[in-house]
Each structure stands twice: as structure tokens, then as C-alpha cells.
Amino acid sequence: MRPGRDAIGGGGSSSAAADLRIDWEYAPAPESREIVSIAPDYGLFINGKFGPAADGGTFPTINPATEEPLAQVAAAGAADVDQAVAAARTAYQQVWGPMPGAERAKYLYRIARILQERSREFAVLESIDNGKPIRETRDVDIPLAAAHFFYYAGWADKLEHAGFGTDPRPIGVAGQVIPWNFPLLMAAWKLAPALAAGNTCVLKPAETTPLTALLLAEVCQQAELPPGVVNVLTGAGDTGAALVAHPGVDKVAFTGSTEVGIAISQAIAGSGKRLTLELGGKAANVVFDDAPIDQAIEGIVNGIFFNQGHVCCAGSRLLVQESVAEAVVDRLRRRLTTLRLGDPLDKNTDIGAINSRQQLDKIRDLSAVGEAEGAQRWSPPCVLPSRGFWFAPTVFTGVSQSHRIAREEIFGPVLSVLTFRTPDEAVTKANNTPYGLSAGIWTEKGSRILWMAQRMRAGVVWANTYNRFDPASPFGGYRESGFGREGGRHGLAAYLDA
Ligand code: NDP
């Protein structure tokens, strides 16, 4: 971390790690905010136009790095949900459903191209509204969002070759609810396959991160997407609840907490609506004694500290073989002392702000529980900014499987370290979770990778890498991590009636 005093209980810090701290500062390298113009107010995007909520309701969105208010955003109520779903239905029946796939593809390509052209603007806006570092929005979120539109544009005129029968049909109107951790990217994951398959969409972004979804709505206008094909309803959880329960919605897609995923399943049970859920995770990142340790350290850091740990597939449980545990933890601590926490718009920043006070409170509470239950807490020396929502990268050692920090999704920069002796024990511990979204394996043996991957109950298993995403690759979980796949050919299945 940036040199400074230990601001967050770095008790138990290894003196070796402290000694090896890099004692010099990088010069600031701030990305300019000039490219973004944030309006004081934002409306709902319904039938190709922006307008206020029917009841005039609004809510503020803030910059989590500074707590500075950014804009007032319209809060959609039941009447707005009605209007948006009706617009999506008309567009589905009259324009988008009947349109040949090759024509739909042109719009998706256009959206992808505009996203690329305006990528800096999107990256800066995402960092301001979400708190994540510009390095990540610039290099991961925005390029991947554009890549999703490019990828699914390619499928739009080839649906009969996608393996879902010779004449797959769109489902109709999709109600899509997304979280705050990858606001634009999750919008792209939802919209691109739905549109390619011929559905129309009503999208509900998270309350704390509405701005890039609204900018994407502007891109839809710029691409001259027919009105009503994409509608964006900003609001809180009750807007999402009204959307998914609306009788005019044929298909529901949700990414977020397991708790809300269950509530949605209950709300629409028996309605005949199609449903896909991408929920939480508590992934094991398993390091064997023959792993390339330096690469594994990078994979561990990327696995849990990327995006402040606000990642459903984060490698939040490190399972390390006992014989190398001490060496791995030592090197990990050393590496963490070089991470830079601070201004999300600084191009040197590795760790940005926590997305909301509510999320910060949750991370603090669960970390306190970890200590109370007897695990040893360590954070590198670092000074947290005085305003905004911040949490230093934290590593817990001496964690046992019964600890809450080993069982519950913290969704923050907090790593729990457990050890194992044999591959069987690694598999048993990795699978000892109600979730099943992702896992990582670090070993030099290909045979061991395959042996482990067959036994780990996770939708995605990375080997000697972590958090790799590609639009061509399906992603999703099972058990309490949800069902259905996003990405790849599989991602089309959720939006087609075969
Ligand atoms: P939620 O699951 O509450 O939010 C996800 C989305 O669902 C948001 O757009 C939210 O709106 C909306 N929503 C909330 N309640 C309902 C409802 N009853 N019906 C329909 N939509 C609803 O996640 P939180 O933001 O509250 O985060 C809580 C925890 O969830 C985190 O600490 C983390 O553990 C986990 N999480 C997991 C994610 C994942 O990718 N797997 C993503 C985000 C969170 P609004 O934003 O207004 O609340």
C-alpha cells in the first residue's frame, strides 16, 4: 500500500512485509473528468425518450470515493413500469421480433462501435459513480461490454445454427435487474444476448450506480435503435420487484444477492415466466505446493482484490497446501504492501472505493466477526482517505471452515486463508459451501488440474489464472449461486424458445 501509518488494525503484520515496503511515492496520474458531463437530473428511458417518473420521484446518486452528490435520478414507480413494459411489448411485436437477424445485428454492431468510440467517457463515468479504479473500467469493464455486443451481433443471424433447434424464437419482453459491481458490463451481459435473439428489454440498474446504464440508453438513441427495444428504469429494490412481477414480462434475468434471487423466484413462481439467476459465491482459490508461486500470488491478488472484492466469483477463500502456506502468505503480504489504494481516477490506483456505506458496513461487520471468532487479521500499512467509503485489503489467517468469514459472501477486499494437506482434502474444503459459482487451481500438473476440475462443484474453474472473462465463454453457477448461463452460445438459451 502507499507508505503511511497503519490505519486499519494491521495487528499481527509481518515485520518482514513491513521491512520490504516500497518507500517511495508514485506521482499522481489523474485521468481527467473533462470528458464526462454529468447532468443535474436524469430521467427514465422509455420508448426511446428520457422523461421524469410519473409521480416525480427521484433519488440521489453519489461518488462513493468522496460522498459528493452527482445527480438526482428518476425513481420509477408502478406506472412507469407499466409504460416501459408496454413500450417493450409494442416494439417486440411490431419491429424487433419480426426484424431479420442480420438487421438486428447491425444495431448491435453499432452499439458496440459507439461504446468503443466513447470508451473513455464511459470509463471515467463508471469510476466516478461506482468507485472502481479507472485502470479497471478502462481495461476491463468497458472493453468487455463492447466485446459482448460485438460477440452477440455475430449470433443474431445464425440462431438456427446455435444448437437450439432449426427455428428458435425469441421469448418476448425481458425484465432484467442488475447489481452495482459491474454496472455497464452487467447491462451488456443482459442486453446483448436478449437483443440478438429478438427480445426487447426493460433494464433496472442498481440504485447506487445508474449513470452508465443511462449513458448506454443515450448510445441506443445514437445508434437509432427503434424506440421501446431497450428501456431503462432507474430506481430502488421496489422498482426491480415491480418489474419482475409485471404480468407483461415474459422472461426475468437477475444478477445480485442470493437473498433477492430467492425473493424473485418466489414472486414469479407459477407465472410461467422464464428465469435465470446469477447470484453470489464463496469461491476457493486452491494453491498446491508445486504451483508457480509468483504467478499464484498475482492470481490470489487478482482473485480477491480486483474491483475491491465486489465480484461474485471472487476467490475469497484461499486454500493453500500446508507445506507452502507460510511462504505463500509471506509473499502475499509483501505483494499487498505494494498495492495502491486511493483516488479511483488516478491511473496508478489498484484499490478504489467501496461502492456504498451499506456495503462498507457489511464488510466491517463481517471482518469484526472474523476477529471475534479467533482468526488473525492483517492489513498492509495504509492511510485511508478521510472522506468516502474505504476498506484496506485484509487477509485473515488461522481461519477454520466454521468461521462466518469462510462461509458468507463478504463482497469486499477480504481474504480468508485456509490450509489443506491432500488433494482430496482440498476438494472437500472447496466444495464445503452452499455456493457453486467459481474456483481456481494453481499447480504445474495438467493431470491434477483435470482431476480437481472434475470434482469441484463450480460453474467456472480457472487453472493457473483467475477472473478471466470472455464473451464467448459461458458463465454461471449452481446451487445457491443460481442457474442459467450468460456468455457464449449457452447465453442465448435463456432468451430463446427452442
Ligand atoms: P441486491 O441483490 O439487493 O441488488 C441487486 C439488484 O436487485 C439491484 O438492482 C437491486 O436494486 C435489485 N433489487 C433489490 N431488491 C429487489 C427485489 N425484491 N426484487 C427485484 N429486484 C430487487 O444486492 P445488494 O446491492 O443489496 O447487495 C447485497 C449483497 O448482495 C452484497 O453484499 C453481496 O454479498 C451480494 N451481491 C452479489 C452480487 C453478485 O454479482 N452476485 C452483486 C451485488 C451484490 P437496488 O440497487 O436499488 O437495491
Coordinates of C-alpha atoms and ligand atoms in Angstrom, one line a residue:
M1 CA 0.0 0.0 0.0
R2 CA 1.1 3.6 -0.2
P3 CA 3.5 4.2 2.6
G4 CA 1.9 5.6 5.7
R5 CA 0.6 4.7 9.1
D6 CA -1.4 1.6 9.7
A7 CA -4.9 3.0 9.6
I8 CA -7.0 -0.2 10.0
G9 CA -5.8 -2.5 12.6
G10 CA -2.9 -4.1 10.9
G11 CA -2.2 -6.0 14.0
G12 CA -0.1 -9.1 13.5
S13 CA 1.6 -7.7 10.4
S14 CA 4.7 -9.5 9.4
S15 CA 7.7 -7.4 10.1
A16 CA 9.3 -8.9 7.0
A17 CA 6.5 -7.5 5.0
A18 CA 6.8 -4.1 6.6
D19 CA 10.6 -4.0 6.0
L20 CA 10.1 -4.8 2.4
R21 CA 7.6 -2.0 1.9
I22 CA 8.5 0.3 -1.1
D23 CA 9.1 3.6 0.5
W24 CA 8.5 5.9 -2.4
E25 CA 5.5 7.6 -3.9
Y26 CA 4.2 7.5 -7.5
A27 CA 3.5 10.9 -8.9
P28 CA -0.3 11.4 -9.2
A29 CA -1.6 10.4 -12.7
P30 CA -5.2 11.5 -12.6
E31 CA -7.5 10.8 -15.5
S32 CA -9.3 14.0 -16.5
R33 CA -13.0 14.3 -15.7
E34 CA -13.5 16.7 -18.5
I35 CA -14.7 14.1 -21.0
V36 CA -17.8 13.4 -18.9
S37 CA -20.6 15.8 -18.4
I38 CA -22.9 14.8 -15.6
A39 CA -26.4 16.4 -15.8
P40 CA -28.0 17.6 -12.6
D41 CA -31.1 15.4 -13.3
Y42 CA -31.7 12.1 -15.2
G43 CA -35.0 10.8 -16.4
L44 CA -36.2 7.3 -17.2
F45 CA -35.6 5.9 -20.7
I46 CA -38.9 4.7 -22.0
N47 CA -39.8 4.2 -25.6
G48 CA -36.7 5.9 -26.9
K49 CA -37.1 9.0 -24.8
F50 CA -35.9 10.3 -21.4
G51 CA -38.6 11.6 -19.1
P52 CA -39.4 12.0 -15.4
A53 CA -41.1 9.4 -13.3
A54 CA -44.9 9.6 -13.4
D55 CA -45.0 10.5 -9.7
G56 CA -42.0 12.8 -10.0
G57 CA -39.9 10.7 -7.6
T58 CA -36.1 11.0 -7.6
F59 CA -33.1 9.7 -5.6
P60 CA -29.5 10.9 -5.5
T61 CA -26.5 9.1 -6.8
I62 CA -23.2 9.9 -5.2
N63 CA -19.5 9.4 -5.8
P64 CA -18.5 6.8 -3.2
A65 CA -14.9 8.0 -3.2
T66 CA -15.8 11.4 -2.0
E67 CA -19.5 11.2 -1.0
E68 CA -20.1 14.1 -3.4
P69 CA -23.6 14.2 -4.8
L70 CA -23.5 13.6 -8.6
A71 CA -27.1 13.9 -9.8
Q72 CA -30.8 13.3 -9.0
V73 CA -32.1 10.3 -10.8
A74 CA -35.8 9.5 -11.5
A75 CA -37.2 6.7 -9.4
A76 CA -39.6 4.5 -11.4
G77 CA -42.9 3.5 -9.9
A78 CA -45.6 1.1 -10.9
A79 CA -47.0 3.4 -13.6
D80 CA -43.5 3.8 -15.2
V81 CA -43.0 0.0 -15.1
D82 CA -46.4 -0.4 -16.9
Q83 CA -45.3 2.2 -19.6
A84 CA -41.9 0.7 -20.1
V85 CA -43.3 -2.9 -20.4
A86 CA -46.0 -1.7 -22.8
A87 CA -43.3 0.1 -25.0
A88 CA -41.2 -3.1 -25.0
R89 CA -44.2 -5.2 -26.0
T90 CA -45.1 -3.0 -28.9
A91 CA -41.5 -2.8 -30.1
Y92 CA -41.3 -6.6 -29.8
Q93 CA -44.4 -7.2 -31.8
Q94 CA -44.1 -4.6 -34.4
V95 CA -40.4 -4.0 -35.0
W96 CA -37.7 -6.1 -33.2
G97 CA -39.3 -9.6 -33.2
P98 CA -40.1 -9.6 -36.9
M99 CA -36.8 -7.9 -37.9
P100 CA -34.4 -10.3 -39.7
G101 CA -31.4 -11.3 -37.6
A102 CA -29.0 -9.7 -40.0
E103 CA -30.7 -6.3 -39.5
R104 CA -30.7 -6.7 -35.7
A105 CA -27.0 -7.5 -35.9
K106 CA -26.3 -4.1 -37.5
Y107 CA -27.8 -2.3 -34.5
L108 CA -25.7 -4.4 -32.1
Y109 CA -22.5 -3.7 -34.0
R110 CA -23.4 0.0 -34.0
I111 CA -23.8 0.0 -30.2
A112 CA -20.5 -1.9 -29.8
R113 CA -18.7 0.6 -32.1
I114 CA -20.1 3.6 -30.2
L115 CA -19.1 2.0 -26.9
Q116 CA -15.6 1.8 -28.2
E117 CA -15.6 5.3 -29.5
R118 CA -16.9 6.7 -26.2
S119 CA -15.0 4.3 -24.1
R120 CA -13.0 6.9 -22.2
E121 CA -16.2 8.7 -21.3
F122 CA -17.8 5.5 -20.1
A123 CA -14.7 4.5 -18.1
V124 CA -14.5 7.9 -16.3
L125 CA -18.2 7.9 -15.5
E126 CA -18.2 4.4 -14.2
S127 CA -15.2 5.1 -11.9
I128 CA -17.0 8.2 -10.6
D129 CA -20.3 6.6 -9.9
N130 CA -19.0 3.2 -8.8
G131 CA -15.7 4.0 -7.1
K132 CA -13.7 1.4 -9.0
P133 CA -10.2 2.3 -10.4
I134 CA -10.0 3.8 -13.8
R135 CA -7.4 1.1 -14.7
E136 CA -10.2 -1.5 -14.4
T137 CA -13.0 0.4 -16.0
R138 CA -10.7 1.4 -18.9
D139 CA -9.1 -2.0 -19.4
V140 CA -11.8 -4.4 -18.3
D141 CA -15.4 -3.2 -17.8
I142 CA -15.8 -1.1 -21.0
P143 CA -13.8 -3.2 -23.5
L144 CA -15.7 -6.3 -22.3
A145 CA -19.0 -4.6 -22.5
A146 CA -18.3 -3.6 -26.1
A147 CA -17.0 -7.1 -26.8
H148 CA -20.3 -8.6 -25.6
F149 CA -22.2 -6.5 -28.1
F150 CA -19.8 -7.5 -30.9
Y151 CA -20.0 -11.1 -30.0
Y152 CA -23.8 -11.4 -29.9
A153 CA -24.1 -9.3 -33.0
G154 CA -22.4 -12.2 -34.7
W155 CA -25.0 -14.6 -33.5
A156 CA -28.1 -12.6 -34.4
D157 CA -28.4 -14.0 -37.9
K158 CA -27.1 -17.5 -37.0
L159 CA -29.6 -18.5 -34.3
E160 CA -30.8 -21.6 -36.2
H161 CA -27.2 -22.9 -36.0
A162 CA -26.8 -22.3 -32.3
G163 CA -28.0 -25.7 -31.3
F164 CA -31.5 -24.8 -30.1
G165 CA -33.5 -26.3 -33.0
T166 CA -33.9 -25.2 -36.5
D167 CA -36.3 -22.4 -35.8
P168 CA -35.6 -20.9 -32.4
R169 CA -37.9 -18.0 -31.4
P170 CA -37.4 -15.1 -29.1
I171 CA -39.3 -15.2 -25.8
G172 CA -40.8 -11.7 -25.8
V173 CA -40.2 -8.9 -23.2
A174 CA -37.2 -9.4 -20.8
G175 CA -37.2 -7.8 -17.4
Q176 CA -33.6 -7.5 -16.3
V177 CA -32.3 -6.5 -12.9
I178 CA -28.6 -5.9 -12.4
P179 CA -26.2 -5.0 -9.5
W180 CA -23.7 -2.3 -8.8
N181 CA -20.4 -4.1 -9.0
F182 CA -20.0 -4.0 -12.8
P183 CA -22.8 -1.7 -13.8
L184 CA -22.2 -1.3 -17.6
L185 CA -20.8 -4.8 -18.1
M186 CA -23.8 -6.4 -16.4
A187 CA -26.1 -4.3 -18.6
A188 CA -24.2 -5.6 -21.7
W189 CA -24.3 -9.2 -20.4
K190 CA -28.1 -8.9 -20.1
L191 CA -29.0 -6.8 -23.2
A192 CA -26.7 -8.1 -25.9
P193 CA -27.9 -11.8 -26.0
A194 CA -31.5 -10.8 -25.4
L195 CA -31.5 -8.3 -28.3
A196 CA -29.5 -10.7 -30.6
A197 CA -32.2 -13.3 -30.0
G198 CA -35.0 -10.8 -30.9
N199 CA -36.3 -9.9 -27.5
T200 CA -37.0 -6.4 -26.2
C201 CA -35.8 -5.3 -22.8
V202 CA -36.6 -3.3 -19.7
L203 CA -33.4 -3.0 -17.6
K204 CA -33.3 -1.9 -13.9
P205 CA -29.8 -0.8 -12.9
A206 CA -28.7 -0.7 -9.2
E207 CA -29.7 2.3 -7.2
T208 CA -26.1 3.3 -6.4
T209 CA -24.8 3.0 -10.0
P210 CA -27.4 4.2 -12.5
L211 CA -25.3 6.6 -14.6
T212 CA -23.6 4.3 -17.1
A213 CA -26.9 2.5 -17.9
L214 CA -28.4 5.9 -18.7
L215 CA -25.4 6.7 -20.9
L216 CA -25.9 3.4 -22.6
A217 CA -29.6 4.4 -23.2
E218 CA -28.2 7.6 -24.9
V219 CA -26.0 5.3 -27.0
C220 CA -29.1 3.4 -28.0
Q221 CA -30.6 6.7 -29.2
Q222 CA -27.3 7.5 -31.1
A223 CA -27.4 4.0 -32.7
E224 CA -31.0 4.8 -33.8
L225 CA -32.3 1.7 -32.1
P226 CA -36.0 1.6 -32.6
P227 CA -37.9 3.1 -29.7
G228 CA -39.0 0.6 -27.0
V229 CA -36.4 -2.1 -27.8
V230 CA -34.4 -1.1 -24.8
N231 CA -35.9 0.8 -21.8
V232 CA -34.0 1.7 -18.7
L233 CA -35.9 2.2 -15.4
T234 CA -33.8 3.6 -12.6
G235 CA -35.0 3.1 -9.0
A236 CA -34.5 1.0 -5.9
G237 CA -35.4 -2.6 -5.0
D238 CA -39.1 -1.9 -5.2
T239 CA -38.8 -0.9 -8.8
G240 CA -37.0 -4.2 -9.5
A241 CA -39.7 -6.1 -7.6
A242 CA -42.4 -4.3 -9.7
L243 CA -40.6 -5.1 -12.9
V244 CA -40.1 -8.8 -12.4
A245 CA -43.7 -9.3 -11.1
H246 CA -45.2 -7.4 -14.0
P247 CA -47.6 -9.7 -16.0
G248 CA -46.3 -8.3 -19.3
V249 CA -42.8 -9.6 -18.7
D250 CA -42.1 -13.0 -20.2
K251 CA -38.5 -13.5 -19.1
V252 CA -36.7 -12.4 -15.9
A253 CA -32.9 -12.2 -15.7
F254 CA -31.3 -11.2 -12.4
T255 CA -27.8 -10.8 -11.1
G256 CA -27.3 -9.9 -7.4
S257 CA -27.6 -11.4 -3.9
T258 CA -28.9 -14.9 -3.3
E259 CA -31.5 -13.4 -0.9
V260 CA -33.1 -11.2 -3.6
G261 CA -32.7 -14.1 -6.1
I262 CA -34.8 -16.3 -3.8
A263 CA -37.4 -13.5 -3.4
I264 CA -37.7 -13.1 -7.1
S265 CA -38.1 -16.9 -7.6
Q266 CA -40.9 -16.9 -5.1
A267 CA -42.6 -13.8 -6.6
I268 CA -42.8 -15.2 -10.1
A269 CA -43.4 -18.9 -9.2
G270 CA -46.3 -20.3 -11.2
S271 CA -46.4 -17.3 -13.6
G272 CA -44.8 -19.2 -16.4
K273 CA -42.1 -16.6 -16.8
R274 CA -38.6 -17.9 -17.7
L275 CA -36.0 -17.1 -15.1
T276 CA -32.2 -17.0 -14.9
L277 CA -30.3 -16.1 -11.7
E278 CA -26.7 -15.2 -11.3
L279 CA -26.2 -15.0 -7.5
G280 CA -23.4 -14.9 -5.0
G281 CA -20.3 -17.1 -4.4
K282 CA -17.6 -18.1 -2.0
A283 CA -15.0 -19.4 -4.4
A284 CA -12.0 -21.4 -3.4
N285 CA -8.7 -20.5 -5.0
V286 CA -6.6 -23.6 -4.4
V287 CA -2.8 -23.4 -4.4
F288 CA -0.7 -26.6 -4.5
D289 CA 2.9 -26.9 -3.4
D290 CA 4.1 -27.3 -6.9
A291 CA 2.4 -24.1 -8.1
P292 CA 4.4 -21.3 -9.7
I293 CA 4.2 -19.3 -6.6
D294 CA 4.9 -15.8 -8.0
Q295 CA 2.1 -16.3 -10.6
A296 CA -0.2 -17.7 -7.9
I297 CA 0.4 -14.6 -5.8
E298 CA -0.8 -12.5 -8.7
G299 CA -3.8 -14.8 -9.2
I300 CA -4.7 -14.6 -5.5
V301 CA -4.4 -10.7 -5.5
N302 CA -6.4 -10.5 -8.7
G303 CA -8.9 -13.1 -7.4
I304 CA -9.9 -11.1 -4.3
F305 CA -8.7 -7.5 -4.6
F306 CA -9.8 -6.9 -8.2
N307 CA -12.8 -4.5 -8.1
Q308 CA -12.4 -4.2 -4.3
G309 CA -13.6 -7.8 -4.0
H310 CA -17.1 -6.7 -5.2
V311 CA -17.1 -9.7 -7.5
C312 CA -19.5 -12.6 -7.3
C313 CA -16.8 -15.1 -8.5
A314 CA -14.1 -13.6 -6.2
G315 CA -11.5 -16.1 -4.9
S316 CA -12.4 -15.1 -1.3
R317 CA -11.2 -18.4 0.2
L318 CA -7.6 -19.2 -0.4
L319 CA -6.9 -22.9 0.2
V320 CA -3.1 -23.3 0.3
Q321 CA -1.2 -26.6 0.7
E322 CA 0.2 -26.7 4.2
S323 CA 3.8 -27.2 3.2
V324 CA 3.9 -23.9 1.3
A325 CA 1.3 -22.0 3.4
E326 CA 3.8 -19.8 5.3
A327 CA 5.8 -18.9 2.2
V328 CA 2.7 -18.1 0.2
V329 CA 1.2 -15.9 3.0
D330 CA 4.6 -14.1 3.4
R331 CA 4.9 -13.3 -0.2
L332 CA 1.2 -12.3 -0.4
R333 CA 1.7 -9.8 2.4
R334 CA 4.7 -8.5 0.7
R335 CA 2.8 -8.0 -2.5
L336 CA -0.1 -6.3 -0.8
T337 CA 2.3 -3.7 0.6
T338 CA 2.8 -2.5 -3.0
L339 CA -0.9 -2.1 -3.8
R340 CA -2.1 1.5 -4.1
L341 CA -5.4 2.5 -2.6
G342 CA -7.0 5.8 -3.3
D343 CA -8.5 8.1 -5.9
P344 CA -10.3 5.8 -8.4
L345 CA -9.5 8.3 -11.2
D346 CA -5.7 8.0 -10.6
K347 CA -4.2 5.6 -13.2
N348 CA -1.9 4.2 -10.6
T349 CA -4.7 3.1 -8.2
D350 CA -5.2 -0.6 -7.6
I351 CA -7.9 -0.4 -5.0
G352 CA -10.7 2.1 -5.2
A353 CA -13.6 2.9 -3.0
I354 CA -16.2 0.6 -1.6
N355 CA -19.4 1.2 -3.5
S356 CA -21.7 2.3 -0.7
R357 CA -21.8 3.0 3.0
Q358 CA -24.2 0.0 3.4
Q359 CA -21.6 -2.3 1.7
L360 CA -18.8 -0.8 3.8
D361 CA -20.8 -1.6 7.0
K362 CA -21.3 -5.1 5.9
I363 CA -17.6 -5.6 5.2
R364 CA -16.7 -4.1 8.5
D365 CA -19.2 -6.2 10.4
L366 CA -18.1 -9.5 8.9
S367 CA -14.5 -8.6 9.4
A368 CA -15.1 -7.9 13.1
V369 CA -16.9 -11.2 13.3
G370 CA -13.8 -12.9 11.8
E371 CA -11.6 -11.4 14.6
A372 CA -14.1 -12.2 17.3
E373 CA -14.2 -15.9 16.1
G374 CA -10.5 -16.1 16.5
A375 CA -9.0 -15.6 13.1
Q376 CA -5.9 -13.4 12.8
R377 CA -6.5 -10.2 10.8
W378 CA -3.8 -8.4 8.8
S379 CA -3.8 -5.4 6.5
P380 CA -0.8 -3.7 4.9
P381 CA 0.1 -0.3 6.3
C382 CA -2.1 2.3 4.6
V383 CA -3.8 5.6 5.1
L384 CA -7.5 5.6 4.1
P385 CA -8.9 8.8 2.7
S386 CA -10.9 10.7 5.2
R387 CA -14.0 11.1 3.0
G388 CA -15.8 8.4 1.1
F389 CA -16.1 4.7 1.7
W390 CA -12.8 2.8 2.1
F391 CA -11.6 -0.5 3.4
A392 CA -7.9 -1.7 3.4
P393 CA -7.1 -5.0 1.8
T394 CA -7.4 -7.6 4.5
V395 CA -6.1 -11.1 5.0
F396 CA -7.4 -13.5 7.7
T397 CA -5.2 -16.4 8.6
G398 CA -6.0 -19.2 11.1
V399 CA -9.4 -19.4 9.5
S400 CA -11.4 -22.6 10.0
Q401 CA -14.3 -23.8 7.9
S402 CA -16.9 -23.0 10.5
H403 CA -16.0 -19.3 10.7
R404 CA -18.5 -17.0 9.1
I405 CA -15.8 -15.3 7.1
A406 CA -15.2 -18.7 5.4
R407 CA -18.8 -19.3 4.8
E408 CA -20.5 -16.0 3.9
E409 CA -20.0 -13.8 0.9
I410 CA -18.3 -10.6 2.2
F411 CA -18.2 -8.9 -1.2
G412 CA -15.2 -6.8 -0.2
P413 CA -11.4 -6.9 -0.2
V414 CA -11.2 -9.6 2.5
L415 CA -9.4 -12.9 2.0
S416 CA -9.7 -15.9 4.3
V417 CA -6.8 -18.3 4.2
L418 CA -7.3 -22.0 5.0
T419 CA -4.8 -24.8 4.5
F420 CA -5.0 -28.4 3.3
R421 CA -2.7 -31.4 3.1
T422 CA -4.0 -33.7 0.3
P423 CA -5.9 -33.1 -3.0
D424 CA -8.9 -34.9 -1.5
E425 CA -9.0 -32.5 1.4
A426 CA -8.7 -29.6 -0.9
V427 CA -11.7 -30.8 -2.9
T428 CA -13.8 -31.4 0.3
K429 CA -13.0 -28.0 1.7
A430 CA -13.5 -26.2 -1.7
N431 CA -16.9 -27.8 -2.0
N432 CA -17.9 -27.1 1.6
T433 CA -20.1 -24.1 0.6
P434 CA -23.7 -23.7 -0.4
Y435 CA -22.5 -21.7 -3.4
G436 CA -21.1 -23.1 -6.7
L437 CA -20.0 -20.3 -9.0
S438 CA -16.3 -20.4 -9.5
A439 CA -12.9 -21.9 -8.4
G440 CA -9.2 -21.6 -9.1
I441 CA -6.5 -24.2 -9.2
W442 CA -2.7 -23.5 -9.1
T443 CA -0.4 -26.4 -9.9
E444 CA 2.1 -27.3 -12.6
K445 CA 0.5 -30.6 -13.2
G446 CA -2.1 -30.8 -16.0
S447 CA -3.5 -34.1 -14.7
R448 CA -4.1 -32.6 -11.3
I449 CA -5.9 -29.6 -12.9
L450 CA -8.3 -32.0 -14.7
W451 CA -8.7 -34.2 -11.6
M452 CA -9.6 -31.2 -9.5
A453 CA -11.8 -29.5 -12.1
Q454 CA -13.9 -32.7 -12.4
R455 CA -14.5 -32.7 -8.6
M456 CA -15.0 -29.1 -7.8
R457 CA -18.7 -28.1 -7.8
A458 CA -18.4 -24.8 -9.5
G459 CA -19.7 -23.4 -12.8
V460 CA -16.3 -21.9 -13.8
V461 CA -12.9 -23.4 -12.9
W462 CA -9.9 -21.4 -13.7
A463 CA -6.5 -23.1 -13.9
N464 CA -3.3 -21.1 -13.2
T465 CA -5.2 -17.9 -13.8
Y466 CA -8.2 -16.2 -12.2
N467 CA -11.1 -13.8 -13.1
R468 CA -10.7 -14.3 -16.9
F469 CA -13.7 -13.3 -18.8
D470 CA -14.5 -13.6 -22.5
P471 CA -17.9 -13.1 -24.2
A472 CA -17.5 -16.5 -25.9
S473 CA -17.2 -18.3 -22.7
P474 CA -20.3 -19.3 -20.6
F475 CA -20.5 -18.1 -17.0
G476 CA -22.9 -19.1 -14.2
G477 CA -23.3 -21.2 -11.2
Y478 CA -25.4 -23.8 -9.5
R479 CA -26.9 -24.4 -6.1
E480 CA -27.1 -21.0 -4.2
S481 CA -25.1 -19.3 -7.0
G482 CA -28.1 -19.5 -9.3
F483 CA -28.9 -21.2 -12.6
G484 CA -28.6 -20.4 -16.3
R485 CA -25.6 -19.3 -18.2
E486 CA -24.5 -15.9 -19.5
G487 CA -22.0 -15.6 -22.3
G488 CA -21.2 -17.8 -25.2
R489 CA -23.7 -19.8 -27.2
H490 CA -25.1 -21.0 -23.9
G491 CA -26.1 -17.4 -23.1
L492 CA -28.6 -17.4 -26.0
A493 CA -30.6 -20.3 -24.5
A494 CA -32.0 -18.0 -21.8
Y495 CA -33.6 -15.8 -24.5
L496 CA -34.8 -18.4 -27.0
D497 CA -37.8 -20.7 -27.1
A498 CA -36.5 -23.7 -28.9
Ligands
NDP1 P1 -29.2 -6.9 -4.3 O1 -29.4 -8.3 -4.7 O2 -30.2 -6.3 -3.3 O3 -29.3 -6.0 -5.6 C1 -29.2 -6.4 -6.9 C2 -30.3 -5.7 -7.8 O4 -31.6 -6.1 -7.4 C3 -30.3 -4.2 -7.6 O5 -30.7 -3.6 -8.8 C4 -31.4 -4.0 -6.6 O6 -31.9 -2.7 -6.5 C5 -32.4 -5.0 -7.0 N1 -33.4 -5.5 -6.1 C6 -33.3 -5.4 -4.7 N2 -34.4 -6.0 -4.1 C7 -35.1 -6.5 -5.2 C8 -36.4 -7.2 -5.3 N3 -37.0 -7.6 -4.2 N4 -36.8 -7.6 -6.5 C9 -36.2 -7.2 -7.6 N5 -35.0 -6.5 -7.6 C10 -34.5 -6.2 -6.4 O7 -27.8 -6.7 -3.8 P2 -27.2 -5.5 -2.8 O8 -26.9 -4.4 -3.6 O9 -28.2 -5.2 -1.7 O10 -26.0 -6.2 -2.2 C11 -26.2 -7.1 -1.0 C12 -25.2 -8.2 -1.1 O11 -25.5 -9.0 -2.3 C13 -23.8 -7.9 -1.3 O12 -23.2 -7.6 -0.1 C14 -23.2 -9.1 -2.0 O13 -22.9 -10.0 -1.0 C15 -24.4 -9.6 -2.8 N6 -24.3 -9.2 -4.2 C16 -23.9 -10.1 -5.1 C17 -23.8 -9.7 -6.4 C18 -23.4 -10.7 -7.4 O14 -23.0 -10.4 -8.5 N7 -23.6 -12.0 -7.2 C19 -24.0 -8.4 -6.9 C20 -24.4 -7.5 -5.9 C21 -24.5 -7.9 -4.6 P3 -31.2 -1.6 -5.5 O15 -29.9 -1.4 -6.1 O16 -32.0 -0.4 -5.6 O17 -31.2 -2.3 -4.2

